[in-house]
């Protein structure tokens, strides 16, 4: 079959010409529109976004690196640095740039003589690190170590050696709890702040204590460095550098020499010493020992050292000054006696002490088994007679005691720049009803009147109680030098009554009282004070009949706490002190609360003599806190089958000796160390086991 040929109808030359012209116009219009769009886009890019693309182009040629700011110093009342900066060489790892991690870390361990626990720490931090968050390998390197890493950079991708500044704490463990420490920002810190400075190698933030509280002031502002690089990132030349702005200097009321002396004088004991200026309330020392070395934390503490600290039964990670709570024991007896005087009690009225008294169904004992005989208020404080206070407290009631305790600072919250504080308890009937839904009993009063039972205080409160008794004013503790404060108000107690208490406290130390160990070695200056013993276990009647076990025969955690509070000079109080020896048990006279308190107060009047005695003591204790901590670490490593750390270079050893050698006596005229190129903005015996008579 043949199909017919289809031929378009009405197709002419004119129609074909018209159709072509129309299509050409449409295509031309589209092309023109595209051309306009391209021209507009090119114009937008070249004109409106010129700055953006110029910067991008420049960034291909120039690298901008942040320069971490130097932290502000923390100095004492005389301008002596407590926390400063030190120029050093360091090496960090940038995780995102790291290749062949095992090989690189192994090479660094060999070049820098890293201990096994340091390698373990580095690997763990690399596992947790996020992106460009730097992981510190080591700082305080010698120049030879720094150079050895630098020349091998092509074979060590991800390694960032640098010259910078490290935080340095000259007194080490003696200021650990006072100052806190700094450390590398965590991934959580970066997620919260999104600040590129946090992932800059060498930059550290306050992690604890005052370093954390004053982070904003100490931080400073970063600088910047511009370098010209090739397409492969090779540095061609350094262009410009904007210097960093150092952080502000924080000046404390602390006396650096006294702080270090108090920390060292606590020796091998677990405890705290607080010294207060009786005229202003300024805190001159807040030592809590044993402690950690903040230099170790700032450098990156190893797992082994952390385990050693956290497992120590002396709890070196706890700030005993502010977080430790203890029954105050007989240190509250001057306060209790003052409450009796204010309630109208005649100080000459006597009580017959036979060694024990029955209260309800219970029998309460005096610390002296045979009793003290006839006792008035003066002798009750001097000899620390429990029976005197048992009898008078039952007559006058707990409320007058509780009111006076709060007036003298016990249980009070003080506005100090520390985020974590424990404030203790001053019990009374209302407190017990609210806490336990129970009525107050007479035996509760008897317990509280000798600082036992529900009553709990921290060492700072004990020192403030002594300062308020000495001054007759409601002094508030202050840690910032030059802070504007309102003058302390009077306590509202009779001057005559205070003088009665002062006379008794003077004889506690210098008469026939229980605090003879606190006598000052300084001629013509007397200390007034009060000893205390706080039981941590219940003594049964059976044990009393057979003989109470001595603290020396008990495990550490079962020994009594030993306490002391006082002030000097006794006739014109200038300084007050509170000392707590945790589980000290009055076992060691040299390291007992009264003797420690006496030596610390003696340092304020004759630092040279006090330091000479301390150095002699430390020979029997295994050296200063640095030496003892190193020995403890070596013993811990050996006990866990770890090899000793690699030997350090001679240069490192010299640096360590220079940084942590036995310090000289620090005086207000000491010169500031400006080696970090950042000056502050402010001016500048043998051990005996003989038991001392206790209360």
XYZ file of C-alpha atoms in Angstrom:
695
model
C 0.000 0.000 0.000
C 1.277 3.497 -0.774
C 0.876 6.316 1.703
C 0.084 9.769 0.417
C 2.813 12.386 0.786
C 1.966 14.969 3.405
C 2.752 18.536 2.423
C 2.315 21.495 4.807
C -0.406 23.764 3.698
C -0.055 27.509 3.460
C 3.725 27.503 4.007
C 5.195 30.466 2.283
C 8.463 32.280 2.254
C 6.951 35.090 4.312
C 5.698 32.705 7.020
C 9.061 31.037 7.287
C 10.813 34.412 7.604
C 8.381 35.548 10.306
C 8.839 32.329 12.334
C 12.632 32.630 12.227
C 12.566 36.260 13.329
C 10.332 35.469 16.335
C 12.541 32.606 17.504
C 15.618 34.742 17.113
C 14.055 37.430 19.288
C 13.153 34.949 22.020
C 16.625 33.435 22.022
C 18.198 36.867 21.909
C 16.099 38.025 24.820
C 17.095 34.958 26.864
C 20.756 35.435 26.001
C 20.539 39.096 26.814
C 18.899 38.320 30.158
C 21.589 35.820 30.984
C 24.214 38.343 30.008
C 22.633 40.965 32.254
C 22.505 38.500 35.128
C 26.151 37.559 34.637
C 27.141 41.205 34.450
C 25.110 42.009 37.562
C 26.671 39.087 39.415
C 30.152 40.081 38.342
C 29.429 43.620 39.412
C 28.094 42.431 42.798
C 31.141 40.260 43.367
C 33.655 42.868 42.250
C 32.038 45.827 43.968
C 29.626 44.876 46.749
C 31.591 41.795 47.891
C 35.006 43.110 47.064
C 36.074 43.162 50.721
C 34.906 39.580 51.341
C 36.823 38.077 48.443
C 39.831 40.255 49.066
C 39.966 38.810 52.569
C 39.585 35.267 51.243
C 42.350 35.890 48.757
C 44.512 37.366 51.441
C 43.866 34.387 53.698
C 45.319 32.089 51.030
C 48.495 34.134 51.192
C 48.528 35.124 54.881
C 47.873 33.036 57.982
C 46.542 34.770 61.094
C 47.424 33.111 64.404
C 46.133 34.151 67.823
C 48.766 34.839 70.468
C 47.513 33.655 73.887
C 47.478 36.466 76.459
C 49.662 36.248 79.516
C 47.637 35.707 82.665
C 47.680 38.375 85.296
C 49.786 37.693 88.357
C 48.384 36.935 91.768
C 50.518 38.679 94.359
C 50.528 38.983 98.132
C 50.037 42.082 100.271
C 53.708 43.059 99.785
C 53.737 42.544 96.000
C 55.458 39.152 96.133
C 54.165 36.774 93.427
C 52.103 33.796 94.509
C 51.132 32.858 90.940
C 53.183 34.240 88.069
C 54.198 33.442 84.484
C 57.426 31.900 83.317
C 58.866 31.863 79.796
C 59.308 28.336 78.526
C 59.358 26.034 75.515
C 56.429 23.722 74.953
C 55.113 21.104 72.539
C 51.445 20.463 71.714
C 49.579 18.106 69.395
C 46.786 19.317 67.073
C 44.563 16.203 66.735
C 43.097 17.094 63.311
C 46.570 17.347 61.814
C 47.968 14.244 63.477
C 48.989 11.313 61.267
C 50.222 7.921 62.447
C 49.510 8.707 66.081
C 51.371 5.768 67.596
C 54.593 6.596 65.737
C 54.435 10.325 66.475
C 53.665 9.920 70.176
C 56.371 7.267 70.484
C 58.924 9.551 68.851
C 57.998 12.410 71.182
C 58.257 10.129 74.217
C 61.793 9.247 73.169
C 62.856 12.793 72.317
C 61.399 14.361 75.463
C 62.033 11.479 77.896
C 58.345 11.207 78.761
C 57.287 8.918 81.612
C 54.836 6.083 80.806
C 52.039 7.813 82.708
C 52.604 10.965 80.636
C 52.204 8.960 77.437
C 49.020 7.431 78.863
C 47.678 10.900 79.661
C 48.458 12.187 76.161
C 46.687 9.270 74.499
C 43.622 9.665 76.680
C 43.417 13.403 76.019
C 43.757 12.756 72.279
C 40.788 10.377 72.506
C 38.707 13.103 74.150
C 40.016 16.093 72.197
C 37.790 17.807 69.639
C 39.236 18.929 66.293
C 41.861 21.591 66.709
C 41.712 21.543 70.528
C 45.427 21.252 71.425
C 46.697 18.447 73.620
C 49.719 19.367 75.687
C 52.660 17.011 75.346
C 55.074 18.804 77.640
C 56.235 22.229 78.679
C 59.194 23.490 80.702
C 61.421 21.991 78.010
C 65.077 22.773 77.607
C 66.146 24.521 74.440
C 67.847 21.320 73.247
C 64.591 19.369 73.581
C 62.657 22.119 71.829
C 65.188 22.167 68.977
C 65.160 18.368 68.686
C 61.407 18.453 68.036
C 61.520 21.503 65.766
C 64.038 20.021 63.309
C 61.883 16.896 62.940
C 58.614 18.688 62.174
C 58.369 17.355 58.575
C 58.278 13.838 60.055
C 55.914 14.784 62.874
C 52.647 16.064 61.347
C 50.309 17.590 63.892
C 53.069 18.671 66.272
C 53.151 22.330 67.286
C 56.262 23.443 69.200
C 56.128 26.968 70.577
C 57.781 29.393 72.903
C 55.306 30.818 75.385
C 54.438 31.304 79.014
C 53.539 28.771 81.696
C 51.878 29.356 85.034
C 54.297 29.053 87.916
C 53.507 28.752 91.621
C 56.751 29.277 93.571
C 55.363 27.927 96.867
C 53.846 24.853 95.223
C 51.724 22.704 97.574
C 51.595 25.426 100.245
C 49.281 27.497 98.013
C 47.451 24.705 96.157
C 44.101 25.146 97.870
C 44.517 28.892 98.291
C 45.112 29.687 94.595
C 43.782 26.699 92.657
C 45.291 25.945 89.250
C 44.919 26.444 85.491
C 44.504 23.895 82.726
C 43.718 23.411 79.054
C 40.102 24.179 78.146
C 37.932 21.094 77.718
C 35.713 20.295 74.746
C 32.765 21.266 76.935
C 34.315 24.695 77.578
C 34.711 25.228 73.833
C 31.155 24.090 73.062
C 29.825 26.594 75.597
C 31.930 29.599 74.568
C 32.868 28.939 70.918
C 35.972 31.043 71.456
C 38.836 30.144 69.079
C 41.272 31.233 71.767
C 40.307 28.125 73.774
C 41.861 25.861 71.135
C 45.042 27.881 70.769
C 48.135 25.909 71.838
C 49.490 27.133 75.152
C 46.281 28.823 76.286
C 44.935 27.783 79.686
C 42.003 28.846 81.822
C 41.342 28.839 85.555
C 40.042 25.474 86.682
C 39.799 25.822 90.455
C 40.127 28.247 93.351
C 40.993 31.891 92.791
C 42.321 31.113 89.314
C 38.781 30.161 88.346
C 36.958 32.849 90.324
C 39.018 35.688 88.824
C 39.272 34.182 85.328
C 37.718 37.215 83.633
C 40.197 39.633 85.245
C 43.274 37.406 84.934
C 42.584 36.375 81.348
C 43.725 39.418 79.342
C 43.235 39.945 75.601
C 44.930 37.850 72.905
C 47.381 39.209 70.388
C 47.707 38.156 66.733
C 50.532 37.208 64.381
C 50.374 37.427 60.534
C 52.756 35.357 58.395
C 52.985 35.024 54.612
C 52.774 31.416 53.406
C 52.973 29.492 50.151
C 50.111 27.410 48.735
C 51.537 24.442 50.626
C 51.527 26.354 53.895
C 55.263 26.991 54.122
C 56.080 30.190 55.996
C 57.739 32.779 53.762
C 58.031 35.668 56.167
C 56.448 37.218 59.254
C 54.408 40.294 58.435
C 53.002 42.006 61.510
C 52.349 41.053 65.121
C 49.843 42.628 67.462
C 50.996 42.118 71.040
C 48.710 40.564 73.604
C 47.300 42.528 76.544
C 48.214 40.843 79.854
C 45.497 40.179 82.403
C 45.056 42.283 85.504
C 47.068 41.680 88.646
C 45.106 40.432 91.645
C 46.537 41.462 94.999
C 45.586 39.428 98.048
C 45.785 40.194 101.750
C 47.856 37.013 102.135
C 51.435 37.253 103.396
C 53.318 34.942 100.998
C 56.095 34.167 103.461
C 53.664 33.361 106.259
C 51.479 31.277 103.926
C 54.396 29.128 102.842
C 55.730 28.834 106.380
C 52.332 27.726 107.706
C 51.985 25.127 104.945
C 55.439 23.737 105.617
C 55.030 23.912 109.411
C 52.025 21.593 109.252
C 54.622 18.993 108.377
C 53.320 15.506 107.728
C 50.001 16.225 109.417
C 46.596 16.674 107.810
C 45.135 19.999 108.806
C 44.761 23.717 108.360
C 46.174 26.963 109.752
C 44.392 30.307 109.340
C 45.867 33.639 110.474
C 43.768 36.830 110.665
C 44.693 40.483 111.223
C 42.759 41.511 114.340
C 42.552 45.152 113.227
C 41.041 44.652 109.779
C 39.919 41.045 109.335
C 42.473 40.589 106.525
C 43.411 36.942 105.972
C 47.190 36.600 106.225
C 47.423 32.821 105.740
C 45.028 30.039 104.747
C 47.138 26.889 104.634
C 45.554 23.485 104.048
C 47.851 20.456 104.013
C 48.618 18.011 102.626
C 47.864 19.576 99.296
C 48.530 19.114 95.610
C 51.218 20.915 93.670
C 49.321 23.321 91.353
C 52.319 23.233 89.013
C 51.543 19.557 88.320
C 47.901 20.296 87.529
C 48.799 23.207 85.281
C 51.366 21.110 83.409
C 48.914 18.239 82.952
C 48.788 15.842 85.888
C 49.447 12.171 85.180
C 46.977 9.416 86.007
C 49.398 7.941 88.501
C 49.824 11.183 90.428
C 46.064 11.734 90.406
C 45.473 8.219 91.731
C 48.061 8.757 94.444
C 46.388 11.980 95.579
C 42.829 10.665 95.425
C 43.669 7.503 97.386
C 45.597 9.254 100.165
C 43.758 8.950 103.517
C 44.960 12.480 104.402
C 42.729 13.782 101.576
C 45.123 16.230 99.852
C 42.469 17.184 97.283
C 40.154 18.721 99.900
C 40.496 22.328 101.016
C 40.291 21.720 104.758
C 40.212 25.437 105.533
C 36.841 25.998 103.868
C 35.446 22.528 103.208
C 36.548 20.626 106.296
C 34.017 20.494 109.141
C 35.071 19.482 112.651
C 33.659 19.521 116.168
C 35.458 22.515 117.693
C 36.074 20.778 121.015
C 37.206 22.904 123.928
C 38.247 25.823 121.719
C 34.674 27.096 122.230
C 34.988 27.299 126.019
C 36.086 30.974 126.035
C 33.081 31.743 123.823
C 30.786 29.737 126.103
C 32.205 31.484 129.179
C 31.591 34.874 127.546
C 27.972 33.895 126.940
C 27.679 32.997 130.630
C 29.099 36.375 131.663
C 26.725 38.224 129.355
C 23.855 36.205 130.874
C 24.814 37.421 134.366
C 26.970 34.603 135.770
C 29.458 35.553 138.501
C 32.936 34.495 137.225
C 34.045 33.744 140.812
C 31.319 31.166 141.429
C 32.849 27.703 141.744
C 31.877 24.191 140.761
C 33.252 21.019 142.345
C 34.819 18.786 139.669
C 35.193 15.151 140.716
C 35.904 13.855 137.235
C 32.348 12.942 136.190
C 28.749 14.101 136.472
C 25.423 12.412 135.845
C 23.076 14.102 133.388
C 19.727 12.359 133.035
C 20.474 8.690 132.458
C 23.979 9.333 131.198
C 27.329 9.945 132.820
C 29.546 12.677 131.403
C 33.257 12.747 132.160
C 35.901 15.431 132.502
C 39.065 14.942 130.468
C 41.004 14.657 133.756
C 39.863 11.389 135.277
C 40.511 12.437 138.879
C 38.821 15.825 138.480
C 39.995 19.389 139.108
C 38.452 20.085 142.509
C 36.935 23.540 143.070
C 36.835 25.395 139.742
C 35.779 28.957 138.914
C 35.525 30.443 135.428
C 39.185 31.431 135.122
C 40.417 28.000 136.169
C 37.703 26.316 134.116
C 39.143 27.890 130.962
C 42.802 27.591 131.995
C 42.515 23.897 132.922
C 39.734 23.219 130.372
C 37.505 21.678 133.028
C 34.509 20.026 131.357
C 32.463 19.662 134.555
C 32.403 23.427 135.158
C 30.850 23.992 131.750
C 28.447 21.039 132.089
C 27.002 22.497 135.294
C 26.753 26.110 134.157
C 25.356 25.239 130.748
C 22.476 23.296 132.337
C 21.670 26.327 134.473
C 21.777 28.964 131.725
C 20.548 26.919 128.764
C 21.691 26.371 125.189
C 20.175 29.469 123.644
C 22.603 31.926 125.239
C 25.504 29.769 123.997
C 24.112 29.480 120.460
C 23.500 33.232 120.239
C 27.073 34.008 121.307
C 28.506 31.380 118.940
C 26.776 33.011 115.980
C 27.865 36.447 117.167
C 31.481 35.264 117.115
C 31.210 33.833 113.589
C 30.529 30.124 114.074
C 28.154 28.764 111.453
C 28.397 32.041 109.532
C 28.706 32.350 105.758
C 31.556 34.651 104.787
C 31.665 36.427 101.376
C 34.923 34.949 100.093
C 35.722 34.316 96.403
C 35.493 30.539 96.590
C 32.610 28.638 94.983
C 32.676 25.724 97.422
C 32.484 26.310 101.175
C 31.068 24.387 104.134
C 29.605 26.483 106.914
C 28.960 24.027 109.719
C 26.282 24.042 112.382
C 25.458 25.964 115.548
C 22.668 23.853 117.045
C 19.788 24.948 119.249
C 16.232 23.774 119.970
C 14.751 25.346 116.814
C 17.487 23.846 114.624
C 17.007 20.332 115.998
C 13.250 20.536 115.635
C 13.570 21.604 112.008
C 16.339 19.149 111.170
C 15.184 16.025 113.001
C 11.698 16.906 114.268
C 12.916 16.175 117.800
C 12.917 18.189 121.009
C 16.147 19.557 122.427
C 17.453 17.571 125.395
C 19.682 18.524 128.276
C 22.413 16.152 127.099
C 22.476 18.054 123.785
C 23.362 21.187 125.740
C 26.050 19.360 127.700
C 27.631 18.058 124.494
C 27.499 21.418 122.719
C 29.047 23.347 125.593
C 32.358 21.499 125.092
C 32.167 21.682 121.282
C 30.876 18.183 120.610
C 27.547 16.730 119.527
C 25.879 18.547 116.643
C 28.268 21.520 116.628
C 30.514 21.690 113.543
C 32.832 24.456 112.332
C 35.549 24.967 109.742
C 39.081 26.231 110.569
C 38.355 29.708 109.172
C 35.462 30.129 111.600
C 37.711 29.133 114.506
C 40.217 31.830 113.508
C 37.449 34.436 113.135
C 36.097 33.487 116.574
C 39.573 34.139 118.012
C 39.842 37.458 116.133
C 36.450 38.659 117.356
C 37.236 37.686 120.935
C 40.554 39.554 120.649
C 39.157 42.712 119.065
C 35.648 42.926 120.482
C 34.490 43.679 116.925
C 32.438 41.743 114.365
C 35.388 41.404 111.982
C 34.671 39.937 108.550
C 37.389 37.955 106.761
C 38.757 39.676 103.671
C 41.032 38.285 100.960
C 41.363 41.180 98.480
C 43.964 43.756 99.418
C 42.653 47.312 99.475
C 39.005 46.292 99.141
C 36.610 48.994 100.302
C 34.714 47.843 103.380
C 32.630 49.285 106.122
C 34.362 49.479 109.526
C 33.661 46.472 111.722
C 30.881 47.050 114.234
C 31.342 46.334 117.956
C 30.195 42.918 119.128
C 28.029 44.515 121.760
C 29.649 42.697 124.687
C 31.127 44.179 127.840
C 34.807 45.147 127.727
C 35.128 43.947 131.326
C 33.828 40.532 130.337
C 36.268 40.316 127.429
C 39.180 41.102 129.732
C 38.141 38.248 132.032
C 38.263 35.876 129.064
C 41.598 37.299 127.842
C 43.222 36.757 131.241
C 42.124 33.128 131.343
C 43.285 32.486 127.768
C 46.658 34.074 128.548
C 47.150 31.589 131.392
C 46.098 28.664 129.180
C 49.363 29.216 127.269
C 51.654 30.944 129.755
C 50.378 29.664 133.092
C 49.560 26.124 134.167
C 47.022 25.580 131.416
C 46.744 22.992 128.664
C 48.333 25.112 125.914
C 51.933 25.467 127.057
C 53.138 24.150 123.704
C 51.916 27.372 122.057
C 54.256 29.667 123.978
C 56.039 32.034 121.639
C 59.806 31.920 121.280
C 59.830 35.704 120.948
C 60.865 37.539 124.132
C 58.276 39.758 125.859
C 55.391 38.693 123.602
C 52.743 36.406 125.057
C 50.116 34.370 123.268
C 46.587 33.921 124.601
C 44.749 30.841 123.416
C 42.697 27.740 123.994
C 43.380 24.123 123.116
C 40.769 21.649 121.960
C 40.287 17.928 121.471
C 37.383 16.627 119.391
C 36.484 12.957 119.615
C 35.511 11.124 116.438
C 34.539 7.846 118.135
C 32.379 6.892 121.078
C 34.217 5.702 124.194
C 32.226 2.968 125.923
C 31.924 2.557 129.697
C 33.735 -0.763 129.410
C 36.697 0.984 127.792
C 36.685 3.652 130.473
C 36.790 1.002 133.199
C 39.666 -0.838 131.566
C 41.450 2.314 130.480
C 40.813 4.545 127.474
C 43.031 3.607 124.545
C 45.645 6.181 123.614
C 45.388 7.889 120.247
C 48.808 6.519 119.343
C 47.373 2.973 119.452
C 44.449 3.810 117.175
C 44.174 3.849 113.407
C 44.538 7.295 111.824
C 40.815 7.772 111.150
C 39.912 6.936 114.782
C 42.200 9.469 116.436
C 40.851 12.667 117.967
C 41.151 15.970 116.149
C 43.569 18.416 117.803
C 42.693 22.124 117.726
C 43.968 25.483 118.903
C 42.761 29.057 118.653
C 44.374 32.175 120.034
C 45.809 35.637 119.494
C 48.971 37.641 120.137
C 50.218 39.789 121.696
C 47.949 38.899 124.596
C 47.904 42.445 125.999
C 47.366 44.174 122.638
C 45.999 41.657 120.107
C 47.276 42.075 116.552
C 47.029 38.585 115.036
C 44.602 35.717 115.608
C 45.044 32.078 114.642
C 42.931 28.973 114.226
C 44.569 25.565 113.788
C 43.020 22.148 113.217
C 45.077 18.950 113.023
C 42.814 16.312 111.553
C 43.104 13.064 113.537
C 46.230 14.454 115.170
C 45.292 13.038 118.554
C 47.995 15.082 120.363
C 50.317 12.168 119.558
C 53.294 14.233 118.423
C 54.240 17.314 120.433
C 56.225 18.935 117.621
C 53.388 18.489 115.129
C 50.555 19.182 117.576
C 48.140 22.089 117.147
C 49.533 24.267 120.008
C 53.175 23.955 118.941
C 52.359 24.571 115.282
C 50.294 27.627 116.233
C 53.080 28.986 118.417
C 55.669 28.650 115.660
C 53.411 30.226 113.022
C 52.718 33.208 115.281
C 56.421 33.455 116.154
C 57.184 33.788 112.428
C 55.211 37.045 112.391
C 57.539 38.564 114.994
C 60.856 36.803 114.254
C 60.784 35.046 110.858
C 64.466 34.173 110.803
C 64.404 32.238 114.072
C 61.143 30.488 113.166
C 62.516 29.430 109.776
C 65.688 28.015 111.304
C 63.623 25.790 113.586
C 61.416 24.707 110.688
C 64.397 23.676 108.545
C 65.659 21.568 111.448
C 62.252 19.897 111.803
C 62.025 19.161 108.086
C 65.224 17.113 108.210
C 63.296 14.582 110.300
C 60.174 14.824 108.119
C 61.871 13.976 104.842
C 62.356 17.512 103.568
C 59.987 20.259 102.479
C 56.599 19.539 100.806
C 58.226 19.300 97.353
C 60.727 16.692 98.509
C 58.150 14.697 100.466
C 55.756 14.662 97.520
C 58.489 13.419 95.197
C 59.390 10.678 97.687
C 55.724 9.735 98.040
C 55.383 9.531 94.264
C 58.478 7.344 93.980
C 57.128 4.995 96.669
C 53.742 4.867 94.943
C 55.345 3.999 91.611
C 57.424 1.266 93.211
C 54.385 -0.167 95.015
C 52.545 -0.417 91.694
C 55.455 -1.944 89.815
C 56.204 1.152 87.742
C 59.705 2.028 86.624
C 61.139 5.343 87.836
C 60.696 8.253 85.414
C 63.457 8.914 82.871
C 66.343 10.981 84.120
C 66.048 14.657 83.337
C 68.711 16.678 81.613
C 71.154 18.682 83.658
C 69.523 21.882 82.466
C 66.066 20.712 83.570
C 67.427 19.638 86.914
C 69.002 23.038 87.404
C 65.738 24.733 86.455
C 63.792 22.576 88.889
C 66.214 23.327 91.685
C 65.990 27.024 90.943
C 62.186 26.955 90.957
C 61.555 24.706 93.929
C 64.592 24.990 96.116
C 64.224 25.783 99.800
C 63.063 29.400 99.833
C 64.647 32.080 101.875
C 62.687 34.051 104.438
C 60.323 36.323 102.515
C 60.121 39.894 103.724
C 58.061 42.843 102.485
C 61.178 44.251 100.850
C 61.609 41.217 98.585
C 62.033 42.094 94.917
C 59.487 40.985 92.338
C 60.653 38.420 89.804
C 59.960 39.847 86.361
C 61.537 37.045 84.341
C 58.256 36.442 82.542
C 58.400 39.917 80.993
C 55.192 40.845 82.735
C 55.521 42.932 85.865
C 52.505 43.396 88.120
C 50.750 46.689 87.977
C 50.877 47.129 91.773
C 53.832 48.299 93.914
C 55.520 46.351 94.889
C 63.892 18.947 116.517
C 63.430 15.553 116.439
C 59.942 14.073 116.402
C 58.742 12.985 119.802
C 55.957 10.583 120.642
C 55.558 11.857 124.191
C 51.908 12.807 124.764
C 51.325 16.342 125.987
C 48.712 17.013 128.665
C 45.487 17.759 126.813
C 41.947 18.792 127.555
